[in-house]
mmCIF file of C-alpha atoms and ligand atoms in Angstrom:
data_model
loop_
_atom_site.group_PDB
_atom_site.id
_atom_site.type_symbol
_atom_site.label_atom_id
_atom_site.label_comp_id
_atom_site.label_asym_id
_atom_site.label_seq_id
_atom_site.Cartn_x
_atom_site.Cartn_y
_atom_site.Cartn_z
ATOM 1 C CA MET L 246 2.061 30.149 -24.699
ATOM 2 C CA ASN L 247 0.946 27.430 -22.378
ATOM 3 C CA ASN L 248 -2.131 25.385 -23.183
ATOM 4 C CA LEU L 249 -4.762 25.461 -20.426
ATOM 5 C CA MET L 250 -5.144 21.687 -20.759
ATOM 6 C CA ASN L 251 -1.524 21.207 -19.708
ATOM 7 C CA LEU L 252 -2.401 21.945 -16.093
ATOM 8 C CA SER L 253 -3.504 19.491 -13.464
ATOM 9 C CA PHE L 254 -6.239 20.611 -11.078
ATOM 10 C CA GLU L 255 -3.701 21.403 -8.345
ATOM 11 C CA GLU L 256 -1.526 23.365 -10.748
ATOM 12 C CA LEU L 257 -4.511 25.407 -11.844
ATOM 13 C CA GLU L 258 -5.400 26.098 -8.205
ATOM 14 C CA ASN L 259 -1.845 27.287 -7.633
ATOM 15 C CA TYR L 260 -2.020 29.452 -10.709
ATOM 16 C CA PHE L 261 -5.147 31.190 -9.404
ATOM 17 C CA LEU L 262 -3.575 31.665 -5.986
ATOM 18 C CA SER L 263 -0.489 33.119 -7.643
ATOM 19 C CA ILE L 264 -2.552 35.816 -9.361
ATOM 20 C CA GLY L 265 -4.416 36.652 -6.157
ATOM 21 C CA GLU L 266 -7.597 34.723 -6.962
ATOM 22 C CA LYS L 267 -9.455 32.072 -4.998
ATOM 23 C CA LYS L 268 -8.456 28.547 -5.802
ATOM 24 C CA PHE L 269 -12.026 27.343 -6.407
ATOM 25 C CA LYS L 270 -11.765 29.054 -9.807
ATOM 26 C CA ALA L 271 -9.859 25.921 -10.829
ATOM 27 C CA SER L 272 -13.082 23.976 -10.376
ATOM 28 C CA GLN L 273 -14.949 26.377 -12.603
ATOM 29 C CA VAL L 274 -12.328 26.200 -15.345
ATOM 30 C CA PHE L 275 -12.162 22.396 -15.179
ATOM 31 C CA GLU L 276 -15.939 22.233 -15.465
ATOM 32 C CA TRP L 277 -15.936 24.477 -18.534
ATOM 33 C CA LEU L 278 -13.240 22.499 -20.270
ATOM 34 C CA TYR L 279 -13.940 18.927 -19.367
ATOM 35 C CA ILE L 280 -17.625 18.832 -18.471
ATOM 36 C CA HIS L 281 -19.249 21.542 -20.617
ATOM 37 C CA LYS L 282 -16.643 21.133 -23.400
ATOM 38 C CA GLU L 283 -16.359 24.892 -23.725
ATOM 39 C CA TYR L 284 -12.978 25.907 -25.059
ATOM 40 C CA ASN L 285 -13.594 29.589 -25.706
ATOM 41 C CA ILE L 286 -12.333 31.377 -22.611
ATOM 42 C CA ASP L 287 -14.619 34.356 -23.440
ATOM 43 C CA ASN L 288 -17.555 32.058 -22.723
ATOM 44 C CA PHE L 289 -16.425 31.114 -19.201
ATOM 45 C CA SER L 290 -19.354 33.202 -17.990
ATOM 46 C CA ASN L 291 -18.943 32.697 -14.253
ATOM 47 C CA LEU L 292 -15.495 34.312 -14.373
ATOM 48 C CA LYS L 293 -15.248 38.112 -14.385
ATOM 49 C CA LYS L 294 -14.286 39.667 -17.709
ATOM 50 C CA GLU L 295 -11.010 40.900 -16.257
ATOM 51 C CA LEU L 296 -10.074 37.422 -15.122
ATOM 52 C CA ARG L 297 -10.988 35.953 -18.500
ATOM 53 C CA GLU L 298 -8.628 38.476 -20.107
ATOM 54 C CA THR L 299 -5.813 37.468 -17.745
ATOM 55 C CA LEU L 300 -6.471 33.815 -18.464
ATOM 56 C CA LYS L 301 -6.346 34.518 -22.201
ATOM 57 C CA LYS L 302 -3.032 36.307 -21.808
ATOM 58 C CA ASP L 303 -1.544 33.323 -20.016
ATOM 59 C CA PHE L 304 -3.133 30.378 -21.818
ATOM 60 C CA ASN L 305 -4.596 29.158 -25.062
ATOM 61 C CA THR L 306 -6.947 26.231 -25.631
ATOM 62 C CA ASP L 307 -5.559 25.131 -28.991
ATOM 63 C CA PHE L 308 -6.420 21.704 -30.278
ATOM 64 C CA ILE L 309 -4.558 18.997 -32.113
ATOM 65 C CA LYS L 310 -6.482 17.804 -35.193
ATOM 66 C CA ILE L 311 -7.871 14.517 -36.375
ATOM 67 C CA LYS L 312 -6.137 14.127 -39.704
ATOM 68 C CA ARG L 313 -7.522 10.718 -40.574
ATOM 69 C CA ARG L 314 -9.602 7.958 -39.088
ATOM 70 C CA GLU L 315 -9.661 4.347 -40.205
ATOM 71 C CA ILE L 316 -12.422 2.032 -39.160
ATOM 72 C CA GLY L 317 -12.002 -1.688 -38.600
ATOM 73 C CA GLU L 318 -14.084 -4.259 -36.768
ATOM 74 C CA GLY L 319 -14.501 -3.093 -33.175
ATOM 75 C CA VAL L 320 -11.619 -0.668 -33.623
ATOM 76 C CA ARG L 321 -10.873 2.780 -34.993
ATOM 77 C CA LYS L 322 -7.476 4.255 -35.562
ATOM 78 C CA TYR L 323 -6.987 8.012 -35.395
ATOM 79 C CA LEU L 324 -4.089 9.903 -36.894
ATOM 80 C CA PHE L 325 -3.603 13.242 -35.138
ATOM 81 C CA GLU L 326 -1.746 16.209 -36.521
ATOM 82 C CA LEU L 327 0.030 18.268 -33.875
ATOM 83 C CA SER L 328 0.511 22.017 -34.146
ATOM 84 C CA ASP L 329 4.135 21.610 -35.284
ATOM 85 C CA SER L 330 3.054 19.159 -38.022
ATOM 86 C CA ASN L 331 4.219 16.077 -36.190
ATOM 87 C CA TYR L 332 1.884 13.096 -36.104
ATOM 88 C CA VAL L 333 0.813 10.485 -33.571
ATOM 89 C CA GLU L 334 -1.850 7.797 -33.564
ATOM 90 C CA ALA L 335 -4.382 6.568 -31.025
ATOM 91 C CA VAL L 336 -6.719 3.592 -31.154
ATOM 92 C CA LEU L 337 -10.284 3.247 -29.947
ATOM 93 C CA MET L 338 -11.362 -0.284 -29.012
ATOM 94 C CA GLU L 339 -14.777 -1.689 -28.265
ATOM 95 C CA HIS L 340 -14.712 -4.274 -25.502
ATOM 96 C CA ASP L 341 -17.653 -5.999 -23.901
ATOM 97 C CA TYR L 342 -16.884 -3.940 -20.782
ATOM 98 C CA GLY L 343 -16.903 -0.626 -22.671
ATOM 99 C CA LEU L 344 -14.838 1.648 -24.849
ATOM 100 C CA SER L 345 -11.154 2.035 -24.332
ATOM 101 C CA VAL L 346 -8.522 4.217 -25.945
ATOM 102 C CA CYS L 347 -4.843 3.492 -26.427
ATOM 103 C CA VAL L 348 -2.993 6.828 -26.403
ATOM 104 C CA SER L 349 0.481 7.786 -27.573
ATOM 105 C CA SER L 350 2.896 9.575 -25.257
ATOM 106 C CA GLU L 351 5.730 10.648 -27.556
ATOM 107 C CA VAL L 352 6.403 11.427 -31.209
ATOM 108 C CA GLY L 353 8.590 8.448 -32.113
ATOM 109 C CA CYS L 354 10.379 6.414 -29.453
ATOM 110 C CA ASN L 355 13.990 5.912 -28.410
ATOM 111 C CA MET L 356 13.673 2.515 -26.775
ATOM 112 C CA GLY L 357 14.558 0.672 -29.976
ATOM 113 C CA CYS L 358 12.721 -2.598 -29.299
ATOM 114 C CA LYS L 359 13.656 -4.669 -32.333
ATOM 115 C CA PHE L 360 10.176 -5.988 -33.061
ATOM 116 C CA CYS L 361 8.236 -2.722 -32.763
ATOM 117 C CA GLU L 362 7.238 -0.509 -35.670
ATOM 118 C CA SER L 363 6.619 2.567 -33.488
ATOM 119 C CA GLY L 364 10.296 2.823 -32.616
ATOM 120 C CA ARG L 365 11.501 2.950 -36.200
ATOM 121 C CA LEU L 366 11.183 6.706 -35.937
ATOM 122 C CA LYS L 367 13.490 7.876 -33.162
ATOM 123 C CA ARG L 368 11.974 10.162 -30.587
ATOM 124 C CA VAL L 369 11.320 13.580 -32.059
ATOM 125 C CA ARG L 370 9.842 14.998 -28.874
ATOM 126 C CA GLU L 371 7.674 14.134 -25.911
ATOM 127 C CA LEU L 372 3.984 14.944 -26.051
ATOM 128 C CA GLU L 373 2.730 17.778 -23.924
ATOM 129 C CA THR L 374 -0.024 16.931 -21.489
ATOM 130 C CA TYR L 375 -2.738 18.629 -23.532
ATOM 131 C CA GLU L 376 -1.780 16.600 -26.595
ATOM 132 C CA MET L 377 -2.610 13.425 -24.670
ATOM 133 C CA VAL L 378 -5.753 14.818 -23.031
ATOM 134 C CA GLU L 379 -7.034 15.989 -26.406
ATOM 135 C CA GLN L 380 -6.603 12.547 -27.966
ATOM 136 C CA ILE L 381 -9.338 11.436 -25.571
ATOM 137 C CA ILE L 382 -11.504 14.560 -25.905
ATOM 138 C CA LEU L 383 -11.455 14.412 -29.702
ATOM 139 C CA ILE L 384 -12.249 10.705 -29.832
ATOM 140 C CA GLU L 385 -15.143 11.139 -27.374
ATOM 141 C CA GLU L 386 -16.444 13.981 -29.510
ATOM 142 C CA ASP L 387 -16.031 11.981 -32.712
ATOM 143 C CA ILE L 388 -18.007 8.985 -31.472
ATOM 144 C CA GLU L 389 -20.354 11.023 -29.265
ATOM 145 C CA SER L 390 -19.833 8.786 -26.315
ATOM 146 C CA LYS L 391 -17.719 8.455 -23.220
ATOM 147 C CA ILE L 392 -14.541 6.456 -22.917
ATOM 148 C CA GLN L 393 -14.449 4.061 -19.961
ATOM 149 C CA SER L 394 -10.800 3.118 -19.934
ATOM 150 C CA VAL L 395 -7.441 4.334 -21.138
ATOM 151 C CA VAL L 396 -4.184 2.536 -21.776
ATOM 152 C CA VAL L 397 -0.960 4.457 -22.351
ATOM 153 C CA MET L 398 0.348 1.881 -24.807
ATOM 154 C CA GLY L 399 0.577 3.785 -28.070
ATOM 155 C CA ILE L 400 3.684 5.333 -29.570
ATOM 156 C CA GLY L 401 6.388 6.256 -27.082
ATOM 157 C CA GLU L 402 7.694 5.228 -23.698
ATOM 158 C CA PRO L 403 5.433 6.865 -21.096
ATOM 159 C CA PHE L 404 8.093 6.761 -18.381
ATOM 160 C CA ASP L 405 10.411 8.638 -20.736
ATOM 161 C CA ASN L 406 7.843 11.472 -20.494
ATOM 162 C CA TYR L 407 6.911 10.822 -16.893
ATOM 163 C CA ASP L 408 5.767 14.229 -15.649
ATOM 164 C CA ASN L 409 3.474 14.942 -18.584
ATOM 165 C CA VAL L 410 2.014 11.442 -18.502
ATOM 166 C CA ILE L 411 1.238 11.693 -14.782
ATOM 167 C CA ARG L 412 -0.362 15.102 -15.303
ATOM 168 C CA PHE L 413 -2.435 13.598 -18.096
ATOM 169 C CA VAL L 414 -3.531 10.769 -15.813
ATOM 170 C CA LYS L 415 -4.519 13.235 -13.089
ATOM 171 C CA ILE L 416 -6.609 15.296 -15.502
ATOM 172 C CA ILE L 417 -8.481 12.392 -17.078
ATOM 173 C CA ASN L 418 -9.012 10.849 -13.649
ATOM 174 C CA HIS L 419 -10.223 14.000 -11.862
ATOM 175 C CA ALA L 420 -13.940 14.078 -11.058
ATOM 176 C CA LYS L 421 -14.156 17.510 -12.680
ATOM 177 C CA GLY L 422 -11.857 16.407 -15.471
ATOM 178 C CA LEU L 423 -12.788 13.504 -17.741
ATOM 179 C CA GLY L 424 -13.741 11.337 -14.767
ATOM 180 C CA ILE L 425 -12.087 8.113 -15.903
ATOM 181 C CA GLY L 426 -11.553 5.833 -12.895
ATOM 182 C CA ALA L 427 -7.926 5.278 -11.886
ATOM 183 C CA ARG L 428 -8.485 1.530 -11.952
ATOM 184 C CA HIS L 429 -9.463 1.928 -15.594
ATOM 185 C CA ILE L 430 -6.182 3.574 -16.508
ATOM 186 C CA THR L 431 -3.072 1.528 -17.328
ATOM 187 C CA ILE L 432 0.431 2.730 -18.052
ATOM 188 C CA SER L 433 2.766 0.372 -19.864
ATOM 189 C CA THR L 434 6.530 0.746 -19.592
ATOM 190 C CA CYS L 435 9.443 -1.143 -21.103
ATOM 191 C CA GLY L 436 10.954 -1.100 -17.602
ATOM 192 C CA ILE L 437 12.535 2.250 -16.699
ATOM 193 C CA VAL L 438 13.377 1.250 -13.137
ATOM 194 C CA PRO L 439 13.790 4.667 -11.431
ATOM 195 C CA LYS L 440 10.395 5.693 -12.785
ATOM 196 C CA ILE L 441 8.747 2.472 -11.604
ATOM 197 C CA ASP L 442 10.134 3.378 -8.165
ATOM 198 C CA GLU L 443 8.746 6.907 -8.445
ATOM 199 C CA PHE L 444 5.409 5.590 -9.695
ATOM 200 C CA SER L 445 5.122 3.372 -6.632
ATOM 201 C CA ASN L 446 4.814 6.537 -4.516
ATOM 202 C CA LEU L 447 2.021 8.043 -6.587
ATOM 203 C CA PRO L 448 -1.176 8.219 -4.537
ATOM 204 C CA LEU L 449 -3.369 7.007 -7.416
ATOM 205 C CA GLN L 450 -4.720 3.525 -8.061
ATOM 206 C CA VAL L 451 -3.497 3.471 -11.675
ATOM 207 C CA ASN L 452 -2.471 0.107 -13.160
ATOM 208 C CA LEU L 453 1.061 -0.704 -14.188
ATOM 209 C CA ALA L 454 2.014 -3.001 -17.062
ATOM 210 C CA VAL L 455 5.580 -3.924 -17.890
ATOM 211 C CA SER L 456 6.854 -5.142 -21.247
ATOM 212 C CA LEU L 457 9.101 -7.974 -20.116
ATOM 213 C CA HIS L 458 9.011 -10.117 -23.264
ATOM 214 C CA ALA L 459 11.791 -12.479 -22.178
ATOM 215 C CA PRO L 460 12.573 -14.786 -19.265
ATOM 216 C CA ASN L 461 16.321 -14.060 -19.183
ATOM 217 C CA ASP L 462 18.833 -11.338 -20.034
ATOM 218 C CA GLU L 463 20.302 -13.236 -22.932
ATOM 219 C CA ILE L 464 17.030 -13.098 -24.871
ATOM 220 C CA ARG L 465 15.951 -9.709 -23.592
ATOM 221 C CA ASN L 466 19.270 -8.110 -24.574
ATOM 222 C CA GLN L 467 18.704 -9.267 -28.140
ATOM 223 C CA ILE L 468 15.268 -7.724 -28.522
ATOM 224 C CA MET L 469 15.142 -4.812 -26.052
ATOM 225 C CA PRO L 470 18.208 -2.543 -25.824
ATOM 226 C CA ILE L 471 16.838 -0.998 -22.590
ATOM 227 C CA ASN L 472 17.743 -4.297 -20.901
ATOM 228 C CA LYS L 473 21.404 -3.272 -21.037
ATOM 229 C CA VAL L 474 20.512 -0.409 -18.696
ATOM 230 C CA TYR L 475 17.825 -2.052 -16.546
ATOM 231 C CA ASN L 476 18.163 -5.790 -16.734
ATOM 232 C CA ILE L 477 15.590 -8.361 -15.721
ATOM 233 C CA SER L 478 16.634 -8.672 -12.098
ATOM 234 C CA LYS L 479 16.536 -4.883 -11.655
ATOM 235 C CA VAL L 480 13.077 -4.753 -13.226
ATOM 236 C CA ILE L 481 11.780 -7.660 -11.136
ATOM 237 C CA ASN L 482 13.176 -6.143 -7.938
ATOM 238 C CA SER L 483 11.564 -2.795 -8.595
ATOM 239 C CA LEU L 484 8.267 -4.563 -9.315
ATOM 240 C CA LYS L 485 8.534 -6.440 -6.024
ATOM 241 C CA ASN L 486 8.976 -3.109 -4.230
ATOM 242 C CA TYR L 487 6.101 -1.585 -6.188
ATOM 243 C CA ILE L 488 3.801 -4.475 -5.273
ATOM 244 C CA ALA L 489 4.852 -4.391 -1.614
ATOM 245 C CA LYS L 490 4.186 -0.658 -1.432
ATOM 246 C CA THR L 491 0.967 -0.441 -3.413
ATOM 247 C CA ASN L 492 -0.496 -3.886 -2.927
ATOM 248 C CA ARG L 493 -1.474 -3.733 -6.579
ATOM 249 C CA ARG L 494 -1.269 -6.466 -9.152
ATOM 250 C CA VAL L 495 1.112 -5.831 -12.046
ATOM 251 C CA THR L 496 0.601 -6.952 -15.633
ATOM 252 C CA ILE L 497 3.588 -8.614 -17.266
ATOM 253 C CA GLU L 498 3.384 -8.202 -21.034
ATOM 254 C CA TYR L 499 5.036 -10.881 -23.096
ATOM 255 C CA VAL L 500 5.012 -10.665 -26.875
ATOM 256 C CA MET L 501 5.174 -14.130 -28.416
ATOM 257 C CA LEU L 502 7.927 -14.206 -31.045
ATOM 258 C CA LYS L 503 8.387 -17.400 -32.998
ATOM 259 C CA GLY L 504 11.627 -19.197 -32.173
ATOM 260 C CA VAL L 505 12.846 -16.303 -30.007
ATOM 261 C CA ASN L 506 11.084 -16.463 -26.643
ATOM 262 C CA ASP L 507 8.273 -18.993 -27.099
ATOM 263 C CA SER L 508 9.690 -22.374 -26.056
ATOM 264 C CA ILE L 509 8.213 -24.345 -23.184
ATOM 265 C CA ASP L 510 11.521 -23.933 -21.348
ATOM 266 C CA ASN L 511 11.122 -20.183 -21.734
ATOM 267 C CA ALA L 512 7.679 -20.506 -20.146
ATOM 268 C CA TYR L 513 9.064 -22.457 -17.199
ATOM 269 C CA GLU L 514 11.894 -19.973 -16.774
ATOM 270 C CA LEU L 515 9.380 -17.109 -16.822
ATOM 271 C CA ALA L 516 7.247 -18.905 -14.251
ATOM 272 C CA GLY L 517 10.290 -19.285 -11.998
ATOM 273 C CA LEU L 518 11.026 -15.583 -12.282
ATOM 274 C CA LEU L 519 7.490 -14.559 -11.364
ATOM 275 C CA LYS L 520 6.797 -17.172 -8.751
ATOM 276 C CA GLY L 521 5.038 -15.790 -5.697
ATOM 277 C CA MET L 522 4.613 -12.328 -7.181
ATOM 278 C CA ASN L 523 1.216 -10.615 -7.454
ATOM 279 C CA VAL L 524 1.285 -10.456 -11.247
ATOM 280 C CA TYR L 525 -0.483 -11.836 -14.236
ATOM 281 C CA VAL L 526 1.032 -12.477 -17.595
ATOM 282 C CA ASN L 527 -0.599 -11.038 -20.692
ATOM 283 C CA LEU L 528 0.639 -12.940 -23.734
ATOM 284 C CA ILE L 529 0.590 -10.745 -26.834
ATOM 285 C CA PRO L 530 0.288 -12.499 -30.194
ATOM 286 C CA TYR L 531 2.925 -10.767 -32.342
ATOM 287 C CA ASN L 532 1.525 -8.494 -35.000
ATOM 288 C CA GLU L 533 3.747 -8.889 -37.994
ATOM 289 C CA THR L 534 4.998 -5.622 -39.492
ATOM 290 C CA ASN L 535 7.236 -4.729 -42.416
ATOM 291 C CA ASN L 536 10.015 -5.956 -40.203
ATOM 292 C CA ILE L 537 10.492 -9.471 -41.580
ATOM 293 C CA GLU L 538 12.889 -10.561 -38.879
ATOM 294 C CA PHE L 539 10.133 -11.561 -36.457
ATOM 295 C CA LYS L 540 7.217 -13.917 -36.888
ATOM 296 C CA LYS L 541 4.182 -14.644 -34.823
ATOM 297 C CA SER L 542 4.557 -17.597 -32.476
ATOM 298 C CA ILE L 543 2.450 -20.670 -33.128
ATOM 299 C CA ARG L 544 2.950 -21.957 -29.597
ATOM 300 C CA ILE L 545 0.838 -19.511 -27.629
ATOM 301 C CA LYS L 546 -1.511 -22.143 -26.275
ATOM 302 C CA GLU L 547 1.236 -24.502 -25.074
ATOM 303 C CA PHE L 548 3.125 -21.579 -23.565
ATOM 304 C CA LYS L 549 0.012 -20.445 -21.757
ATOM 305 C CA ASP L 550 -0.709 -23.966 -20.468
ATOM 306 C CA ALA L 551 2.872 -24.314 -19.219
ATOM 307 C CA LEU L 552 2.502 -21.096 -17.222
ATOM 308 C CA ILE L 553 -0.848 -22.186 -15.808
ATOM 309 C CA ASP L 554 0.689 -25.509 -14.904
ATOM 310 C CA LYS L 555 3.250 -23.611 -12.803
ATOM 311 C CA GLY L 556 0.538 -21.596 -11.070
ATOM 312 C CA ILE L 557 0.945 -18.326 -12.983
ATOM 313 C CA ASN L 558 -2.157 -16.296 -13.935
ATOM 314 C CA VAL L 559 -2.211 -15.724 -17.654
ATOM 315 C CA THR L 560 -4.397 -14.196 -20.345
ATOM 316 C CA VAL L 561 -3.898 -13.872 -24.083
ATOM 317 C CA ARG L 562 -4.400 -10.397 -25.498
ATOM 318 C CA ARG L 563 -7.288 -10.204 -27.896
ATOM 319 C CA GLU L 564 -6.119 -9.664 -31.439
ATOM 320 C CA PHE L 565 -7.675 -6.937 -33.432
ATOM 321 C CA GLY L 566 -6.911 -3.931 -35.507
ATOM 322 C CA SER L 567 -4.106 -5.457 -37.523
ATOM 323 C CA ASN L 568 -6.006 -5.061 -40.809
ATOM 324 C CA ILE L 569 -5.836 -1.290 -40.360
ATOM 325 C CA SER L 570 -2.365 -1.425 -38.728
ATOM 326 C CA ALA L 571 -3.878 -0.381 -35.426
ATOM 327 C CA ALA L 572 -2.596 -3.297 -33.374
ATOM 328 C CA CYS L 573 0.115 -3.291 -30.686
ATOM 329 C CA GLY L 574 3.430 -2.206 -32.094
ATOM 330 C CA GLN L 575 1.998 -1.054 -35.415
ATOM 331 C CA LEU L 576 1.307 2.604 -34.638
ATOM 332 C CA ARG L 577 3.432 5.208 -36.318
ATOM 333 C CA SER L 578 4.332 8.871 -36.093
ATOM 334 C CA LYS L 579 3.934 9.342 -39.813
ATOM 335 C CA GLU L 580 1.244 10.600 -42.088
ATOM 336 C CA VAL L 581 1.771 7.876 -44.697
HETATM 337 N N1 LIG C 630 6.826 1.770 -24.476
HETATM 338 C C1 LIG C 630 5.804 1.159 -23.667
HETATM 339 C C2 LIG C 630 4.432 1.370 -24.240
HETATM 340 C C3 LIG C 630 4.151 0.627 -25.525
HETATM 341 S S1 LIG C 630 2.946 -0.543 -25.174
HETATM 342 C C4 LIG C 630 6.129 -0.298 -23.452
HETATM 343 O O1 LIG C 630 7.116 -0.760 -24.010
HETATM 344 O O2 LIG C 630 5.454 -0.975 -22.675
HETATM 345 C C5 LIG C 630 2.917 -1.481 -26.624
HETATM 346 C C6 LIG C 630 3.110 -2.950 -26.331
HETATM 347 O O3 LIG C 630 3.075 -3.675 -27.570
HETATM 348 C C7 LIG C 630 4.457 -3.217 -25.708
HETATM 349 O O4 LIG C 630 4.358 -4.291 -24.822
HETATM 350 C C8 LIG C 630 5.258 -3.606 -26.931
HETATM 351 O O5 LIG C 630 6.415 -4.321 -26.605
HETATM 352 C C9 LIG C 630 4.264 -4.432 -27.690
HETATM 353 N N2 LIG C 630 4.576 -4.559 -29.122
HETATM 354 C C10 LIG C 630 5.451 -3.836 -29.846
HETATM 355 N N3 LIG C 630 5.449 -4.259 -31.125
HETATM 356 C C11 LIG C 630 4.548 -5.262 -31.202
HETATM 357 C C12 LIG C 630 4.067 -6.066 -32.263
HETATM 358 N N4 LIG C 630 4.505 -5.890 -33.500
HETATM 359 N N5 LIG C 630 3.137 -7.012 -31.984
HETATM 360 C C13 LIG C 630 2.645 -7.125 -30.719
HETATM 361 N N6 LIG C 630 3.044 -6.376 -29.691
HETATM 362 C C14 LIG C 630 3.995 -5.450 -29.924
#
């Protein structure tokens, strides 16, 4: 049976129309779920009993469960158990600008980036929309406060589960949903070009981040197998189109791997690639995992200065969460 939290506002309106009801019922249901936090359909008191029964025949409001939470400084990691006993993780972060959550979009991941722990388990399945929405609801309930921003940067490739991720974004962004501003939502992709193109037509001001991680195909092929399908020039071209269409600034993520992609020449080559584009580079200090092949770069500062010198905007991602394995690339779809 379908979960009621799988439906975007428009889909719920269409559902009501399809059963001969007025579409404003969608507003009432959204308010119950996302504003009053009422998940028992019997208690949707402004809907007639008959309609509640129909709703109950068509939908459930089942929840995923918090299986474990680990608390670090300024960060909490949640392990969620899904109804089919799969697991995913999400991370809550305290920033000076508010609370943000990093959500997972798939169980496992097929992208196979060599340096990333999350991809060591191949994709088992995509997450349904409600399984992403509930990561936020359960964390808000756990900490008894509201989340200000969301990044889809946990386990999985969001553009490999595009439709559910976009539905999720619409629900958390909707004024009668969780009310998280579109500008406070960021989706990160490893560069699935057709989906970047599709995303550029979405009438929502959601941010896009792209895991580039290399200034040329030779390096990117070694660390990101997806590059053999969508190479750097294809990714850069689709980003140029995206920027032209949306007028939005794109984040270029670049994980700093010692001796792999962190030379000053690499920085200059990256600067050449991005020259004139409305982007900023977010350098990610590598979080070492059990994977001994890669080490954290010790040249982040020089690399950053070289980019600045070439007129590229750059920030370094704040490091936290690694002591509870909650940092970028450390999340897992496993209980232990
Ligand atoms: N699949 C999407 C979403 C994951 S976002 C994507 O690739 O963008 C997680 C980010 O952390 C990605 O940029 C990823 O490349 C990066 N990452 C993966 N492993 C890491 C590690 N061990 N240390 C730091 N960053 C890592």
